[in-house]
Short mmCIF file of C-alpha atoms and ligand atoms in Angstrom, two decimals:
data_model
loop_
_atom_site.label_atom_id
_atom_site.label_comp_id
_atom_site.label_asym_id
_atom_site.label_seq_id
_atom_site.Cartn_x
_atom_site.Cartn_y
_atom_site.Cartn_z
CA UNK F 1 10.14 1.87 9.80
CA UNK F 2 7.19 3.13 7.69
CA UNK F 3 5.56 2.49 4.94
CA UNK F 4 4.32 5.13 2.71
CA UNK F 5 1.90 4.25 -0.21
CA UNK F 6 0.88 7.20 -2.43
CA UNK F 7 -2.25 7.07 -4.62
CA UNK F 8 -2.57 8.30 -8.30
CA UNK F 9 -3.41 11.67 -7.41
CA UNK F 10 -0.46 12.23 -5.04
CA UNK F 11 1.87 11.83 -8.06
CA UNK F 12 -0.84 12.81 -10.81
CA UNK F 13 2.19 15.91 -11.30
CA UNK F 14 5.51 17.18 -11.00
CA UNK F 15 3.34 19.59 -8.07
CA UNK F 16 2.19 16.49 -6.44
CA UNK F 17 5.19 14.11 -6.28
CA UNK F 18 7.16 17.54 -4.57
CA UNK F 19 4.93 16.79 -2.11
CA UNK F 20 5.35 13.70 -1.74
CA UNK F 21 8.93 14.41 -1.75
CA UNK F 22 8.88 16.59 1.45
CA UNK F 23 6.39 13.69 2.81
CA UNK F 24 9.39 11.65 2.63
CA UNK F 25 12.01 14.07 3.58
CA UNK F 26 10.13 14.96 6.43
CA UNK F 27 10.54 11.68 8.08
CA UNK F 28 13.57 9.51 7.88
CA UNK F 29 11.30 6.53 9.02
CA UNK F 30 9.29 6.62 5.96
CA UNK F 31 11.81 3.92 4.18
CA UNK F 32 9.53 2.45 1.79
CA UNK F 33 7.78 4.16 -0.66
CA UNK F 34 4.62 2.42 -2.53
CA UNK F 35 3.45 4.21 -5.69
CA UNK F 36 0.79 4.49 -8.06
CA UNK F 37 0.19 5.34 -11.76
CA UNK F 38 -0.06 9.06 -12.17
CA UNK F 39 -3.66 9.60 -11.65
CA UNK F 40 -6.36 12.90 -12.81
CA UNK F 41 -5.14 15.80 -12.21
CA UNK F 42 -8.54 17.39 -12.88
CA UNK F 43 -12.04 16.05 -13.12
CA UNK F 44 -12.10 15.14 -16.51
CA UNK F 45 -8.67 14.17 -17.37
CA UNK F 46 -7.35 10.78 -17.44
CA UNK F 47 -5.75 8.07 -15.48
CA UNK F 48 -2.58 6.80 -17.13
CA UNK F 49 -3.60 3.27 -16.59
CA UNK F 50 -6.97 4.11 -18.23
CA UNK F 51 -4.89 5.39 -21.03
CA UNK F 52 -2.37 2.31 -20.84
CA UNK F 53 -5.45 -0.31 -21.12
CA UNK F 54 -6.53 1.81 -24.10
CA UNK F 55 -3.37 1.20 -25.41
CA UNK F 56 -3.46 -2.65 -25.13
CA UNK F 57 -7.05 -2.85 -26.25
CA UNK F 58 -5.46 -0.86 -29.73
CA UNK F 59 -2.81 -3.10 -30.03
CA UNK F 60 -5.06 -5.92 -29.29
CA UNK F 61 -7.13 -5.14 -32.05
CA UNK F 62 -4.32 -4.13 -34.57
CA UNK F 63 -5.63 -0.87 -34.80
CA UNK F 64 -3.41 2.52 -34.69
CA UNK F 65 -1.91 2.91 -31.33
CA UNK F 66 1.09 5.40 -31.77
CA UNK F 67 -1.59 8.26 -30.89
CA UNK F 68 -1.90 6.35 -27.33
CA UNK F 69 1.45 6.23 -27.20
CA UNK F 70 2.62 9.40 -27.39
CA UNK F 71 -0.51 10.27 -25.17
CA UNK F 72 1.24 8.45 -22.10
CA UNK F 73 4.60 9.61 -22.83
CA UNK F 74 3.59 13.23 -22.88
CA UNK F 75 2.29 12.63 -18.83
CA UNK F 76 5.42 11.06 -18.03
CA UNK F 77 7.88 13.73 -19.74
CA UNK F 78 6.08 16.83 -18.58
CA UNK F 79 6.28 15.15 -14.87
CA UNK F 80 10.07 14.71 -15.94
CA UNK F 81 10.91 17.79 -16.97
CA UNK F 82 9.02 19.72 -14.45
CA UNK F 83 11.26 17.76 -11.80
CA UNK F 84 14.26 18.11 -13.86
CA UNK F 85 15.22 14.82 -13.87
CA UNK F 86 17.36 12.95 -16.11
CA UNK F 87 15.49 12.01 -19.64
CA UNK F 88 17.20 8.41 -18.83
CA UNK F 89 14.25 7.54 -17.19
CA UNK F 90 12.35 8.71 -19.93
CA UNK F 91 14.05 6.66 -22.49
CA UNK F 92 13.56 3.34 -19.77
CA UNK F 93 10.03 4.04 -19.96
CA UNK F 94 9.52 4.12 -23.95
CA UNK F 95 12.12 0.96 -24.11
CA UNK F 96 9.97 -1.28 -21.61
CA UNK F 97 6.44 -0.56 -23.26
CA UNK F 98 8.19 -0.93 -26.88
CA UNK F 99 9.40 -4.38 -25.69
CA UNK F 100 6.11 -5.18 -24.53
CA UNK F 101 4.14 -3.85 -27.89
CA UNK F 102 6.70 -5.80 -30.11
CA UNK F 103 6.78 -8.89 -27.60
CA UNK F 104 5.02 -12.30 -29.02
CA UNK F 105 3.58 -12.51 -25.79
CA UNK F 106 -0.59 -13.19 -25.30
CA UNK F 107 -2.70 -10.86 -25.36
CA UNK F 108 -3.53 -11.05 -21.62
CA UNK F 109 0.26 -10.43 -20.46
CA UNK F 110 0.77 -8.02 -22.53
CA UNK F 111 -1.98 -6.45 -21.10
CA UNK F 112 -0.95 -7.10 -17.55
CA UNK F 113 2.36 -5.73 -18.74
CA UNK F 114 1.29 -2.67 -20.25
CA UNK F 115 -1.09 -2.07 -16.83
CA UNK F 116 2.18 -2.12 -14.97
CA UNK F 117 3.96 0.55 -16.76
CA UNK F 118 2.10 3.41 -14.98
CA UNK F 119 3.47 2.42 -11.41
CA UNK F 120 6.88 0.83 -12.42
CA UNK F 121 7.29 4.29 -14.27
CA UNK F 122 5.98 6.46 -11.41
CA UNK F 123 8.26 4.54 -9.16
CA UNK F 124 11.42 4.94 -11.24
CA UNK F 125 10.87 8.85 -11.26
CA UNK F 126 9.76 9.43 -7.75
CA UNK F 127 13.01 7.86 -6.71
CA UNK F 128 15.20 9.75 -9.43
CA UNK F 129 13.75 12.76 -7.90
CA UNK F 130 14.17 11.73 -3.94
CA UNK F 131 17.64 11.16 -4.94
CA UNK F 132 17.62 15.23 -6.34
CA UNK F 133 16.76 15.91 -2.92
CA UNK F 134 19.60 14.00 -1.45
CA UNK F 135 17.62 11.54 0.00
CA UNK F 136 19.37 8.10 -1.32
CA UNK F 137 16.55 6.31 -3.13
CA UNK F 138 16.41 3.40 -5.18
CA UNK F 139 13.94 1.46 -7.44
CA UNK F 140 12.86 -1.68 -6.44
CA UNK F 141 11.12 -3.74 -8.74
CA UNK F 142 8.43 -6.05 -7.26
CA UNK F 143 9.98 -9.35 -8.57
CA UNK F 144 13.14 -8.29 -6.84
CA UNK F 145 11.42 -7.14 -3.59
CA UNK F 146 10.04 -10.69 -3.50
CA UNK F 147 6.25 -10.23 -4.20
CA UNK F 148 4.83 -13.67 -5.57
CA UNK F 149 1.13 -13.63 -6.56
CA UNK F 150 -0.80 -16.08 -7.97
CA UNK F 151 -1.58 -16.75 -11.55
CA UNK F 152 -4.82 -14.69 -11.94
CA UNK F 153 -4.17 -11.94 -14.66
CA UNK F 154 -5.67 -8.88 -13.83
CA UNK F 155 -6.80 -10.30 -10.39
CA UNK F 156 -3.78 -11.55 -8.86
CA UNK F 157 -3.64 -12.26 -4.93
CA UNK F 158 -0.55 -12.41 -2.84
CA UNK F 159 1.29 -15.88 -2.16
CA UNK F 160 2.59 -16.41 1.59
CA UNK F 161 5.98 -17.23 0.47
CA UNK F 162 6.05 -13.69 -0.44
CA UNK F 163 6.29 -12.35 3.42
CA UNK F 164 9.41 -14.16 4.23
CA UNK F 165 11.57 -12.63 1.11
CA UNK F 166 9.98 -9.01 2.03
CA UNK F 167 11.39 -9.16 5.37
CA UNK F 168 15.16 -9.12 3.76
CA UNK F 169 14.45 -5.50 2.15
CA UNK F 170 14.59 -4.18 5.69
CA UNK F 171 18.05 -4.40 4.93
CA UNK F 172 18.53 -2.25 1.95
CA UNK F 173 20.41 1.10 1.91
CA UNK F 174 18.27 4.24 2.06
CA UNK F 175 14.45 4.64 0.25
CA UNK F 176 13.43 1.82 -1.22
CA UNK F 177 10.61 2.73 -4.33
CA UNK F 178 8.61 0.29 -5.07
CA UNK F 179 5.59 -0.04 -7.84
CA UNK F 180 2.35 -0.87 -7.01
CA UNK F 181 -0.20 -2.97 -8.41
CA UNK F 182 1.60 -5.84 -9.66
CA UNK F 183 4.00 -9.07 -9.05
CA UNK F 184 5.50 -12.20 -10.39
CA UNK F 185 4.43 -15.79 -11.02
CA UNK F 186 6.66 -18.50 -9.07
CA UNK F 187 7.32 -18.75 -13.00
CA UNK F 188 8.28 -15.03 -13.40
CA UNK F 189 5.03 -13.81 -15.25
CA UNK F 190 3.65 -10.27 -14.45
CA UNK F 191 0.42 -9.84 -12.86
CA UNK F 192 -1.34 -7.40 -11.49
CA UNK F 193 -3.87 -6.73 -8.86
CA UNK F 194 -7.63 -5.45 -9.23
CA UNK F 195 -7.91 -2.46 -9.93
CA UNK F 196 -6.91 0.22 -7.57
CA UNK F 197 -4.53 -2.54 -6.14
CA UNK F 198 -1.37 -0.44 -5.45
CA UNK F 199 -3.09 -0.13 -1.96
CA UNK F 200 -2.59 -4.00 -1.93
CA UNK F 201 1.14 -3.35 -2.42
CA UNK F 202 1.82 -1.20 0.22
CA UNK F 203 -0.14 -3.28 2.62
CA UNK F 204 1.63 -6.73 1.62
CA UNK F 205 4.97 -4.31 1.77
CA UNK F 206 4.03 -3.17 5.16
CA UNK F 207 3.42 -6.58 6.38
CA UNK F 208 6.48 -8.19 4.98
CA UNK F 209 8.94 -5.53 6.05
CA UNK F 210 6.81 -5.30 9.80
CA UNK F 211 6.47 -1.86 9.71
CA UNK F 212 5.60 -0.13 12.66
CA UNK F 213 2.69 1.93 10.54
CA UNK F 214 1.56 2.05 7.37
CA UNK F 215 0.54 5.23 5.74
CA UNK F 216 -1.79 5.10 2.67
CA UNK F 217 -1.69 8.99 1.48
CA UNK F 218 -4.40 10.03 -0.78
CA UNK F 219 -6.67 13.45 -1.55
CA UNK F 220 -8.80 13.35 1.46
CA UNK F 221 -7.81 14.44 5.01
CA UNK F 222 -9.92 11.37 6.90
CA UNK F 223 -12.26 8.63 5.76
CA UNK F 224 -15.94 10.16 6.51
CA UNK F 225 -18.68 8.52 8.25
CA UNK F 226 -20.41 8.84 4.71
CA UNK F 227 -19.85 9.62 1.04
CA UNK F 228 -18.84 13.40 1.01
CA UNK F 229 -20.74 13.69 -2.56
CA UNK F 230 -23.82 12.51 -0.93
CA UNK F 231 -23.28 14.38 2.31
CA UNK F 232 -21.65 18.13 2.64
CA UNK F 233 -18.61 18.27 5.37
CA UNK F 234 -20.33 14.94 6.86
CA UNK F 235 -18.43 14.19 10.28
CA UNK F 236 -14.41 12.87 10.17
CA UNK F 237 -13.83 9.45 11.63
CA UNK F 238 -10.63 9.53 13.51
CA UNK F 239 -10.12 5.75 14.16
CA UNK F 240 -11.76 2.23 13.36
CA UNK F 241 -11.44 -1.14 13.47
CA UNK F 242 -9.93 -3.26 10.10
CA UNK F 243 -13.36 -5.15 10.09
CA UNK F 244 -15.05 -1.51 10.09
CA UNK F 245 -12.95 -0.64 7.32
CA UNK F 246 -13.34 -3.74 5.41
CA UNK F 247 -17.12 -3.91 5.62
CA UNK F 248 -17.07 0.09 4.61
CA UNK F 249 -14.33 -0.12 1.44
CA UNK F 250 -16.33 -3.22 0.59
CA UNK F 251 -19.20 -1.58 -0.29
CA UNK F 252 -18.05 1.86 -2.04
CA UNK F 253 -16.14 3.53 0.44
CA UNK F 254 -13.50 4.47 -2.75
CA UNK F 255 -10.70 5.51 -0.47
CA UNK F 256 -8.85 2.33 0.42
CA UNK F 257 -9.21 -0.75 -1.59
CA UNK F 258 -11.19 -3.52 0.51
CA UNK F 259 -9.00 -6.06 -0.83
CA UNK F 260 -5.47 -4.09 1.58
CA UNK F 261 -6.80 -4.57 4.98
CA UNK F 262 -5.66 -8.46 5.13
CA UNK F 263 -2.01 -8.05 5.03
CA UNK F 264 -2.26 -5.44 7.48
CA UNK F 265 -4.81 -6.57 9.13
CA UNK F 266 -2.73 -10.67 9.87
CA UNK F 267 0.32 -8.77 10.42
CA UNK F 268 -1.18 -6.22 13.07
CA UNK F 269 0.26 -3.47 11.58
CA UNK F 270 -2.10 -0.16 12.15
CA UNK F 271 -3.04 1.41 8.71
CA UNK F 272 -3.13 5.71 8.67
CA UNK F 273 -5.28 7.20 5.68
CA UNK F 274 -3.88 10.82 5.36
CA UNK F 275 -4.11 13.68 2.78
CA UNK F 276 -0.66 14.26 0.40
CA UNK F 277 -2.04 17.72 0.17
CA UNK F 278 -2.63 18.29 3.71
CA UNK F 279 0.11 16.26 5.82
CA UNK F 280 -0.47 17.71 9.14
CA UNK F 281 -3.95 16.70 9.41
CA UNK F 282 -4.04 13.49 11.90
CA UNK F 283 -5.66 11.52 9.30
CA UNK F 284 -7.81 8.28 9.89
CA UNK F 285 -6.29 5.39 12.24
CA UNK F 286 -7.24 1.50 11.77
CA UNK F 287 -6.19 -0.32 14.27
CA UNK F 288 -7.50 -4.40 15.90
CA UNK F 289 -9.53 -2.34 18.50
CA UNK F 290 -10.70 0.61 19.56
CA UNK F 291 -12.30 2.67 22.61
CA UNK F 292 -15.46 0.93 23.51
CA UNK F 293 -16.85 4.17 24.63
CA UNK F 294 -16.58 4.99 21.33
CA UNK F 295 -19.81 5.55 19.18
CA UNK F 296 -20.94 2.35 17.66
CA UNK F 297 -22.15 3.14 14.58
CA UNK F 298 -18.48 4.30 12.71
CA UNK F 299 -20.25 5.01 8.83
CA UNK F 300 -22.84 4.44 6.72
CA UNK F 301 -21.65 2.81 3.28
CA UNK F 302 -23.66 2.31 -0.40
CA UNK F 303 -23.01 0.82 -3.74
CA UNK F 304 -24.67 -0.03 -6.53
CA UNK F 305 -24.45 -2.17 -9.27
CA UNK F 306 -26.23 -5.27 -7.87
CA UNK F 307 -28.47 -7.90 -9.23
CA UNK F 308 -31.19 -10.66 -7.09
CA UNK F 309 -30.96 -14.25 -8.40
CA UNK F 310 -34.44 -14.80 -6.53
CA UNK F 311 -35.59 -18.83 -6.23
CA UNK F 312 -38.54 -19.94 -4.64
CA UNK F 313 -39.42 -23.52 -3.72
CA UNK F 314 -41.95 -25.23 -1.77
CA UNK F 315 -40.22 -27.17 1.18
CA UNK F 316 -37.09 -25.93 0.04
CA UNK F 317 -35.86 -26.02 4.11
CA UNK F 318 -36.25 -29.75 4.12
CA UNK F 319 -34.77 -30.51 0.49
CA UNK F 320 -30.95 -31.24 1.79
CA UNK F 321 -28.31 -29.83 -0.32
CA UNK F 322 -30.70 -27.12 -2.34
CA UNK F 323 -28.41 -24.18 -1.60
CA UNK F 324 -25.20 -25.78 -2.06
CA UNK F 325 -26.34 -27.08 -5.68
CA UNK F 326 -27.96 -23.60 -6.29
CA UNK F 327 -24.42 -22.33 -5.52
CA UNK F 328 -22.50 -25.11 -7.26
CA UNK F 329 -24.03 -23.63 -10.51
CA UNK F 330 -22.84 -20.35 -10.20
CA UNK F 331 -19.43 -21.57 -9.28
CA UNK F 332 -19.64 -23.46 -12.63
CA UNK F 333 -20.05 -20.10 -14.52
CA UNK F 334 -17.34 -18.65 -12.48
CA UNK F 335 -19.65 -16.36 -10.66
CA UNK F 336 -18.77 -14.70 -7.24
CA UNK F 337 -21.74 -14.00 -5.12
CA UNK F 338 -21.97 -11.28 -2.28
CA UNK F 339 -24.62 -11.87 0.37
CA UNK F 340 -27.50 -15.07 0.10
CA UNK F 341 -30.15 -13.91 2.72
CA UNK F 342 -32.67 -16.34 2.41
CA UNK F 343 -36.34 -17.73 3.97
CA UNK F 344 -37.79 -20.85 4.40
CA UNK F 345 -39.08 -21.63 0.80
CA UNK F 346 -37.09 -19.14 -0.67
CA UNK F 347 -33.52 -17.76 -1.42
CA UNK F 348 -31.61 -14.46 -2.99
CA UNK F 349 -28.46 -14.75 -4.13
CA UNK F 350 -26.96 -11.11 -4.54
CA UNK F 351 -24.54 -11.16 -7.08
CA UNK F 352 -22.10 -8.10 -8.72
CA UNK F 353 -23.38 -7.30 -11.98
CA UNK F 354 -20.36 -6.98 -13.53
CA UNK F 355 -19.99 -11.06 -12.70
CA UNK F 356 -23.15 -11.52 -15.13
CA UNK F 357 -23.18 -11.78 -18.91
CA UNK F 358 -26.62 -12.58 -21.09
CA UNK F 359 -25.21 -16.22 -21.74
CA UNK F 360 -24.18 -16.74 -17.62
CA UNK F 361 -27.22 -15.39 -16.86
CA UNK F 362 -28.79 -18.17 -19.44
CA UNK F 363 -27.02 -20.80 -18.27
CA UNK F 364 -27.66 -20.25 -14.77
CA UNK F 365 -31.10 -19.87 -15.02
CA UNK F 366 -31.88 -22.88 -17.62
CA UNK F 367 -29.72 -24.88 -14.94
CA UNK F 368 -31.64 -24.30 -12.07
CA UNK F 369 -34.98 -24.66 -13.60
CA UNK F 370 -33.50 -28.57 -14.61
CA UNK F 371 -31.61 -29.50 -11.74
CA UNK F 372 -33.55 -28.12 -8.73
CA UNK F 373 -37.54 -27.60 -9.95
CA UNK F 374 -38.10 -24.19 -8.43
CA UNK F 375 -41.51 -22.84 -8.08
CA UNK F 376 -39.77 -19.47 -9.30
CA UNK F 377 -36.87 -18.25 -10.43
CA UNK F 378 -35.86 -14.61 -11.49
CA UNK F 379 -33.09 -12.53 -11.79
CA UNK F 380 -33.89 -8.81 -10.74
CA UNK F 381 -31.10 -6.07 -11.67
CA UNK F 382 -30.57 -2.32 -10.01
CA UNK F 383 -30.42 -3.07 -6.44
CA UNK F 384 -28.16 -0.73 -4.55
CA UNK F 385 -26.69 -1.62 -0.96
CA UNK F 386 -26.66 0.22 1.90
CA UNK F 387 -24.93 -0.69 5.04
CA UNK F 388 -24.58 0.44 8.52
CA UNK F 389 -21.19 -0.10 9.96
CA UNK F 390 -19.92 -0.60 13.25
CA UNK F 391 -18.66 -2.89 15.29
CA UNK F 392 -19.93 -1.80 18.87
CA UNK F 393 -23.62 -3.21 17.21
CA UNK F 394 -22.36 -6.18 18.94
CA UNK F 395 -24.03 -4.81 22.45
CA UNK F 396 -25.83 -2.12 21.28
CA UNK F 397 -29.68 -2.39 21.43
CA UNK F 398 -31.58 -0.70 18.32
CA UNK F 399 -29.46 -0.22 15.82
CA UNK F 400 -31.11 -2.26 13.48
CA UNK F 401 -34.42 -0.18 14.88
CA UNK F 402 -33.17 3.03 14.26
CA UNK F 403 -32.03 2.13 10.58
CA UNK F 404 -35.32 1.02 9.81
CA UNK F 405 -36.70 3.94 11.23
CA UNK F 406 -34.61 6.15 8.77
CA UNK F 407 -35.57 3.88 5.65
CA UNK F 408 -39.86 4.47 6.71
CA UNK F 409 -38.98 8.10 7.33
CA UNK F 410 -37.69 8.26 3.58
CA UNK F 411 -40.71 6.56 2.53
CA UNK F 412 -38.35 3.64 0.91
CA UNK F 413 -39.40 0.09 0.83
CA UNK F 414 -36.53 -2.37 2.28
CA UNK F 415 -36.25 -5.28 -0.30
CA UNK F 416 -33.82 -7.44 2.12
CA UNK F 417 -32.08 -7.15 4.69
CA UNK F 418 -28.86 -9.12 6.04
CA UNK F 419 -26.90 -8.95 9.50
CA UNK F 420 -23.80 -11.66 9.87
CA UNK F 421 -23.57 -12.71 13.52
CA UNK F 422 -20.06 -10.83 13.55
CA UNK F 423 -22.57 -7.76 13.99
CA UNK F 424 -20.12 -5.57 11.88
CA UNK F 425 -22.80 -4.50 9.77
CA UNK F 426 -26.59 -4.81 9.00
CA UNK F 427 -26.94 -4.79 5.36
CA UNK F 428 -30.53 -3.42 3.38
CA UNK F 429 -30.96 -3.99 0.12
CA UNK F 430 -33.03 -0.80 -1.60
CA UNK F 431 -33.85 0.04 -5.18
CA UNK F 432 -30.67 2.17 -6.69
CA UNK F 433 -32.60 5.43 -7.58
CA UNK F 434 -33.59 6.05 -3.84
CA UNK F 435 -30.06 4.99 -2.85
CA UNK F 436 -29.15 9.23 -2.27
CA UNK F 437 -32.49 9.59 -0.22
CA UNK F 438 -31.50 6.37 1.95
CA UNK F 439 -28.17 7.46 2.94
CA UNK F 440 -29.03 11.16 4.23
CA UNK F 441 -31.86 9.80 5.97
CA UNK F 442 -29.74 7.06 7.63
CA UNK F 443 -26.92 9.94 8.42
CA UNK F 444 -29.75 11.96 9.96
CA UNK F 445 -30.40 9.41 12.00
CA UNK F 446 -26.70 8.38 13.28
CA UNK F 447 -25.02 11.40 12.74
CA UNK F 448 -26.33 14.74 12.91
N1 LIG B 501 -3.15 2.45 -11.22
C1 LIG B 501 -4.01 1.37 -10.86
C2 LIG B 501 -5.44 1.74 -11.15
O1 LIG B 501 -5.72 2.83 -11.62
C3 LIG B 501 -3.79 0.93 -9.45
C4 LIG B 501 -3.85 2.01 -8.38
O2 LIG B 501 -3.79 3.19 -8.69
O3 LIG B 501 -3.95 1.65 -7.21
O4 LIG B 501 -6.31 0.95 -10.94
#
């Protein structure tokens, strides 16, 4: 048994979900199907759960929504008609986001509600329309396939008592179609994942059910060794590791969320990234292992959007319990941090900047100036990341040589630099503007 997950663009149309229709009816092992909210169909158009958060932001505010409304409802009935499926499922849709806007529910589930409609409503017409094609399909809602997450609107993460009830769907007749992006409460309250998170689904499906594969179709034929909008036709990577995908999604590789691997990843069930609009293309395998012949560096990654909480502090390797306070701060404003490279008098916390506000950032730095006397203290926004991935690093002598050898060669100044012993990755921390520069020097290097 397979699972197949299709992202937004893969059912962005009545064109696309045909495809994914002879996907399905291509291979009789493909029994669950894991879907997302339409997505764009062209550059500039828009994802219905873009359009869906508008909507709860309107409502929200008590401002005019029905504009919104009839936005989303003319995707879902052109998709409808186009398949020429039964306008029940049209009706369903209108009746469960009417229920939600009319609901006396807070604001934050109905906005986790609202979120939902785009997969629960992509779900309940791909199946209609598998079932066109004789394929007996069904629905399957995520509270009935047995996915319990954890009470974190917007943010939600699996519960392990979720595995056990997933395992019973093995038994259902035909298809099975379920929703991504969202579950229940142990007390029955929608939630869905980050965003993206219908990858999550299909993984946590995958590993409940044991599927022999799961296949996460999107618009690309492979992952690439880099960002193809940085680098033209860069190289195809044919297999990696989990951790190798992990450490690349992690830091802006957009095509599988980095939060998916771990379901996969505990259950050991390999993961295939393929192309909806190209089938027969192998695709990209991640599997525990691979080939150690293989080459060791597997991709070069970069994101921005990254800020330096820098502290300095004379002595600050003998003062005992420095970092952890440091840290116990920002886990008082609820902040996640990323990396903490750090030197003997001095440490950088690198932090997301979407996890700052003005006030945090207040807080935080009134805080440490209090509590732990720093010599300085600064917070220093626009870093980008860049990381070089691959797990044969681990015996490989040079790597970290070469990379700084591409970063001189570029003429960039390296502002940190991090390397876990896992040897995954090495991490270097760069200004954002010479992020572009950085990357094609560093693919030079590995690559080409
Ligand atoms: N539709 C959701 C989003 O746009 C989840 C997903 O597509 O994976 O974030």
């Amino acid at each position: 048994m397979k699972v197949a997950k299709f992202g937004g663009s893969s059912v962005a149309s009545s064109e696309q979900i045909k495809k994914v229709g002879s996907i399905i009816a291509d291979d009789p092992e493909r029994k669950f199907v894991v879907v997302s909210a339409p997505g764009k169909r062209f550059s500039d158009d828009s994802k219905v759960t873009d359009l869906l958060i508008e909507l709860a932001e309107l409502t929200a505010q008590n401002k005019n929504s029905d504009y919104k409304l009839t936005e989303i409802m003319k995707r879902f009935s052109e998709i409808v008609e186009e398949l020429q499926i039964s306008q029940t499922v049209l009706n369903e849709i209108e009746q469960s986001i009417q229920t939600i806007l009319n609901s006396e529910w807070s604001e934050q589930m109905k906005t986790d509600a609202l979120k939902s409609i785009g997969e629960d409503s992509s779900a309940k017409i791909v199946s209609e329309y598998l079932n066109t094609l004789g394929l007996n399909a069904q629905y399957v809602n995520p509270k009935e396939a047995g996915i319990i997450v954890s009470n974190e609107p917007g943010n939600a993460q699996v519960l392990q008592e979720s595995y056990e009830q997933l395992y019973n769907m093995r038994k259902m007749d035909g298809v099975c179609v379920i929703p991504g992006f969202f579950g229940y409460t142990n007390d029955g309250e929608l939630m869905t994942f980050p965003r993206g998170g219908s990858d999550i689904t299909g993984s946590i499906v995958a590993a409940g059910v044991q599927a022999a594969l799961y296949e996460n179709f999107t618009d690309v034929d492979s992952v690439y060794v880099v960002d193809p909008r940085v680098i033209e036709n860069p190289e195809e990577v044919t297999k990696l590791t989990y951790k190798e995908m992990r450490e690349l999604s992690y830091s802006g590789f957009g095509v599988f969320h980095d939060e998916a691997l771990m379901p996969a990843f505990r259950a050991e069930i390999p993961v295939c990234i393929k192309n909806t609009n190209n089938p027969a293309k192998p695709g990209t395998m991640i599997v525990s292992e691979k080939d150690p012949e293989t080459r060791c560096v597997v991709g070069i990654a970069a994101d921005t959007g990254f800020s330096n909480l820098y502290v300095s502090k004379y002595l600050m390797n003998r003062e005992i319990g420095f970092g952890r306070k440091l840290l116990q701060i920002l886990e008082d404003e609820s902040i996640s941090f990323e990396h903490a490279p750090s030197g003997i008098d001095n440490m950088s916390v690198i932090i997301r900047d979407d996890q700052l506000t003005a006030e945090k950032e207040l807080n935080v730095i009134n805080r440490i100036n209090s509590e732990l006397n720093p010599d300085t203290i600064s917070i220093d926004y626009g870093f980008a990341m860049v990381m070089v991935v691959g797990e044969g690093m681990m015996s490989a002598v040079g790597i970290a040589e070469k990379s700084t050898a591409a970063f001189a060669e570029a003429n960039i100044s390296i502002e940190m630099i991090n390397q876990g012993s896992s040897e995954v990755s090495v991490m270097f921390g760069i200004r954002k503007d010479k992020l572009d520069l950085a990357v094609k020097s560093l693919y030079n290097k590995f690559f080409s």
